[in-house]
Coordinates of C-alpha atoms and ligand atoms in Angstrom, one line a residue:
M57 CA -23.4 -19.2 -6.4
N58 CA -24.0 -19.9 -2.7
A59 CA -22.4 -16.9 -1.2
L60 CA -24.3 -14.7 -3.8
L61 CA -27.6 -16.0 -2.4
A62 CA -26.6 -16.0 1.2
R63 CA -27.9 -12.9 2.9
P64 CA -30.4 -10.1 2.6
A65 CA -29.4 -6.5 3.2
Q66 CA -28.2 -5.6 6.7
A67 CA -27.1 -2.0 6.7
P68 CA -27.5 1.2 4.8
A69 CA -25.4 1.4 1.6
A70 CA -21.9 2.7 2.2
A71 CA -21.0 5.8 0.3
Q72 CA -18.9 5.0 -2.8
T73 CA -18.2 7.3 -5.6
A74 CA -19.5 7.0 -9.2
E75 CA -17.0 6.7 -12.1
Q76 CA -17.3 7.5 -15.8
W77 CA -15.6 5.1 -18.2
L78 CA -14.8 5.6 -21.9
L79 CA -15.3 2.3 -23.7
A80 CA -13.7 1.0 -26.9
G81 CA -15.7 2.6 -29.7
G82 CA -16.0 5.9 -27.8
R83 CA -19.1 5.4 -25.8
E84 CA -19.2 6.6 -22.2
V85 CA -20.8 4.8 -19.3
S86 CA -21.2 5.5 -15.6
L87 CA -20.5 3.0 -12.9
R88 CA -22.1 3.5 -9.5
P89 CA -23.2 1.5 -6.5
I90 CA -26.5 -0.2 -6.9
V91 CA -29.4 1.1 -4.8
A92 CA -32.8 -0.3 -4.0
A93 CA -34.5 2.1 -6.4
D94 CA -32.7 0.3 -9.2
A95 CA -35.1 -2.7 -8.9
A96 CA -37.0 -1.9 -12.1
A97 CA -34.0 -1.0 -14.1
E98 CA -32.3 -4.2 -12.9
Q99 CA -35.3 -6.4 -13.8
A100 CA -35.3 -4.7 -17.3
F101 CA -31.6 -5.3 -17.7
F102 CA -31.7 -9.0 -16.7
S103 CA -34.9 -9.7 -18.7
A104 CA -33.4 -8.2 -21.8
L105 CA -30.2 -10.4 -21.6
S106 CA -30.2 -13.1 -24.2
L107 CA -31.1 -16.6 -23.0
D108 CA -27.5 -17.6 -23.4
S109 CA -26.2 -14.7 -21.3
R110 CA -28.8 -15.3 -18.6
H111 CA -27.8 -18.9 -18.5
K112 CA -24.2 -18.0 -18.2
R113 CA -24.8 -15.5 -15.4
F114 CA -27.2 -17.7 -13.3
H115 CA -26.5 -21.2 -14.6
V116 CA -30.2 -21.8 -15.0
G117 CA -32.8 -20.6 -17.6
L118 CA -34.3 -17.7 -15.6
R119 CA -36.9 -15.8 -17.6
E120 CA -37.0 -12.9 -15.2
L121 CA -35.9 -12.2 -11.6
S122 CA -38.3 -13.4 -8.9
P123 CA -39.3 -10.6 -6.4
G124 CA -37.1 -12.3 -3.8
L125 CA -34.1 -12.5 -6.1
L126 CA -34.6 -9.0 -7.2
K127 CA -34.6 -7.8 -3.7
L128 CA -31.5 -9.8 -2.9
L129 CA -29.6 -8.3 -5.8
T130 CA -30.7 -4.6 -5.3
E131 CA -31.0 -4.2 -1.5
V132 CA -27.4 -4.8 -0.7
D133 CA -25.4 -3.6 2.3
Q134 CA -22.4 -2.5 0.2
S135 CA -20.2 -4.2 2.9
Q136 CA -20.8 -7.9 3.0
H137 CA -22.5 -7.7 -0.4
V138 CA -21.0 -5.1 -2.7
A139 CA -22.7 -4.3 -6.0
W140 CA -22.5 -1.9 -8.9
V141 CA -24.5 -1.1 -12.0
V142 CA -23.2 0.4 -15.1
E143 CA -25.5 2.8 -16.9
A144 CA -25.3 4.0 -20.5
L145 CA -25.1 7.9 -20.7
E146 CA -28.2 7.9 -22.9
P147 CA -31.8 9.0 -22.4
D148 CA -33.3 7.0 -19.5
H149 CA -29.9 5.8 -18.4
P150 CA -30.5 2.1 -19.0
V151 CA -28.5 -0.4 -16.9
I152 CA -26.1 -2.2 -19.2
A153 CA -24.0 -4.1 -16.7
D154 CA -24.1 -5.5 -13.2
A155 CA -21.1 -6.6 -11.1
R156 CA -20.9 -7.7 -7.5
Y157 CA -19.0 -9.7 -4.9
V158 CA -20.2 -11.2 -1.6
H159 CA -18.0 -12.1 1.3
E160 CA -18.4 -15.6 2.7
I161 CA -20.0 -15.3 6.1
S162 CA -17.6 -17.5 8.0
R163 CA -14.6 -16.8 5.9
P164 CA -14.8 -13.1 4.9
E165 CA -11.4 -13.2 3.3
R166 CA -13.1 -15.2 0.6
A167 CA -15.6 -13.6 -1.7
E168 CA -17.6 -14.8 -4.7
F169 CA -18.1 -12.5 -7.7
A170 CA -20.6 -12.4 -10.6
L171 CA -21.1 -10.0 -13.5
A172 CA -23.1 -9.6 -16.6
V173 CA -22.9 -7.2 -19.5
A174 CA -25.9 -6.5 -21.8
D175 CA -25.4 -8.4 -25.1
D176 CA -25.2 -5.2 -27.3
W177 CA -22.4 -3.9 -25.0
Q178 CA -20.3 -7.0 -24.9
G179 CA -16.9 -7.0 -26.6
R180 CA -16.0 -3.4 -25.7
G181 CA -13.8 -4.0 -22.8
L182 CA -16.5 -3.6 -20.1
G183 CA -16.2 -7.1 -18.7
R184 CA -12.5 -6.8 -18.4
R185 CA -12.8 -3.4 -16.7
L186 CA -15.4 -4.7 -14.3
I187 CA -13.3 -7.6 -13.2
A188 CA -10.4 -5.4 -12.5
H189 CA -12.7 -3.0 -10.6
L190 CA -14.1 -5.8 -8.5
A191 CA -10.6 -7.2 -7.7
A192 CA -9.2 -3.8 -6.8
H193 CA -12.2 -3.0 -4.5
A194 CA -12.3 -6.4 -3.0
G195 CA -8.5 -6.4 -2.3
R196 CA -8.9 -3.1 -0.5
H197 CA -11.7 -4.5 1.6
G198 CA -10.1 -7.6 3.1
V199 CA -10.6 -10.2 0.3
R200 CA -7.8 -12.5 -0.3
Y201 CA -9.5 -15.0 -2.6
L202 CA -12.0 -13.6 -5.2
Y203 CA -13.7 -16.5 -7.0
G204 CA -16.3 -17.1 -9.5
D205 CA -18.0 -20.3 -10.7
I206 CA -18.1 -20.3 -14.5
L207 CA -19.8 -22.6 -16.9
A208 CA -17.1 -24.7 -18.6
D209 CA -18.4 -23.6 -22.0
N210 CA -18.2 -19.9 -21.1
R211 CA -15.1 -19.4 -23.2
R212 CA -15.1 -15.6 -23.1
M213 CA -15.3 -15.4 -19.3
L214 CA -12.7 -18.1 -18.9
A215 CA -10.3 -16.3 -21.3
L216 CA -11.0 -13.1 -19.5
M217 CA -10.2 -14.6 -16.1
R218 CA -7.1 -16.3 -17.4
D219 CA -5.9 -13.0 -18.7
Q220 CA -6.4 -11.4 -15.3
G221 CA -4.2 -14.1 -13.7
A222 CA -6.9 -16.3 -12.2
R223 CA -6.3 -19.9 -11.3
L224 CA -8.8 -22.1 -13.0
T225 CA -9.6 -25.1 -10.9
A226 CA -12.0 -28.1 -11.0
H227 CA -15.3 -27.5 -9.3
P228 CA -16.6 -29.9 -6.7
D229 CA -20.0 -29.9 -8.3
G230 CA -18.8 -31.4 -11.5
A231 CA -17.1 -30.8 -14.9
Q232 CA -19.9 -28.4 -16.0
L233 CA -18.4 -25.7 -13.8
V234 CA -14.9 -24.2 -13.5
R235 CA -13.9 -22.2 -10.4
A236 CA -11.7 -19.1 -11.3
V237 CA -9.8 -17.8 -8.3
L238 CA -8.0 -14.5 -8.2
D239 CA -5.4 -14.4 -5.4
L240 CA -5.4 -10.8 -4.2
A241 CA -2.8 -11.1 -1.4
Ligands
COA198 C1 -18.4 -12.6 -19.9 C2 -18.8 -11.2 -20.0 C3 -19.0 -10.5 -18.7 C4 -17.6 -10.4 -20.7 O1 -17.9 -9.1 -20.9 P1 -17.4 -8.2 -22.2 O2 -17.8 -6.8 -21.9 O3 -18.0 -8.8 -23.4 O4 -15.9 -8.6 -22.1 P2 -14.7 -7.7 -22.7 O5 -15.2 -6.9 -23.9 O6 -13.9 -7.0 -21.7 O7 -13.8 -8.9 -23.4 C5 -13.0 -9.7 -22.6 C6 -12.4 -10.8 -23.4 O8 -13.4 -11.6 -23.9 C7 -13.1 -12.0 -25.3 N1 -14.2 -11.5 -26.2 C8 -14.7 -10.3 -26.2 N2 -15.6 -10.2 -27.2 C9 -15.6 -11.4 -27.8 C10 -16.3 -11.9 -28.9 N3 -17.2 -11.2 -29.6 N4 -16.0 -13.2 -29.3 C11 -15.1 -13.9 -28.6 N5 -14.4 -13.5 -27.6 C12 -14.7 -12.2 -27.2 C13 -11.8 -11.5 -25.5 O9 -10.8 -12.5 -25.1 C14 -11.7 -10.3 -24.7 O10 -10.5 -9.9 -24.5 P3 -9.7 -8.8 -25.4 O11 -10.1 -7.5 -24.7 O12 -8.3 -9.1 -25.3 O13 -10.3 -8.9 -26.7 C15 -20.1 -10.9 -20.9 O14 -19.8 -11.7 -22.1 C16 -21.3 -11.4 -20.3 O15 -22.0 -10.7 -19.6 N6 -21.7 -12.7 -20.5 C17 -22.9 -13.3 -20.0 C18 -22.8 -13.4 -18.5 C19 -21.6 -14.2 -18.0 O16 -21.0 -15.0 -18.7 N7 -21.1 -13.8 -16.8 C20 -20.0 -14.4 -16.2 C21 -20.3 -15.4 -15.2 S1 -19.9 -14.9 -13.6

């Protein structure tokens, strides 16, 4: 998670287009770059995740995002730190997923990703689509190795990464973590 906590925003968000996705079950959602004004929606999204999902995303038992972490997650430069939210096309447009990658500062061809999908929206193909989206975007923006540190008991995420062709490697911090690496070259 180090690269994901490495740097605050540096430049205005780059223009990226929004996309609409049709999910299994027929519900439509919209993917767009995160903006600073998403802070409240982002807090609501993470706070509403189950304890298990929050633990799998952050590897600690966060109850809610601290002001500093919230700022770090929402005020991104969309260049070194590239992040999206997915909104449900429903009244109030709640955020139902968050996906991001962060280039390492000294080795920008390496980037760490993270994502989370709201519990009620899991199992509809959103996670798979978000990983594919992250990999495609990162590959077009100079990333050769896109990696994520996954708790060893996060079977769904490990299966998803295996399916995407990731190498699952031992993590230097211990057996509780697995590093999944997508080679985008
Ligand atoms: C891991 C996570 C992102 C997956 O998102 P998702 O939208 O549920 O994933 P998908 O629906 O695309 O499913 C991906 C695969 O997971 C598995 N899966 C999905 N739903 C499942 C379920 N209910 N039970 C078991 N496995 C399931 C399947 O292998 C599925 O592949 P399939 O499409 O061939 O069935 C989501 O569960 C999540 O946000 N978890 C909490 C945070 C987290 O773990 N983040 C990753 C750390 S970086």
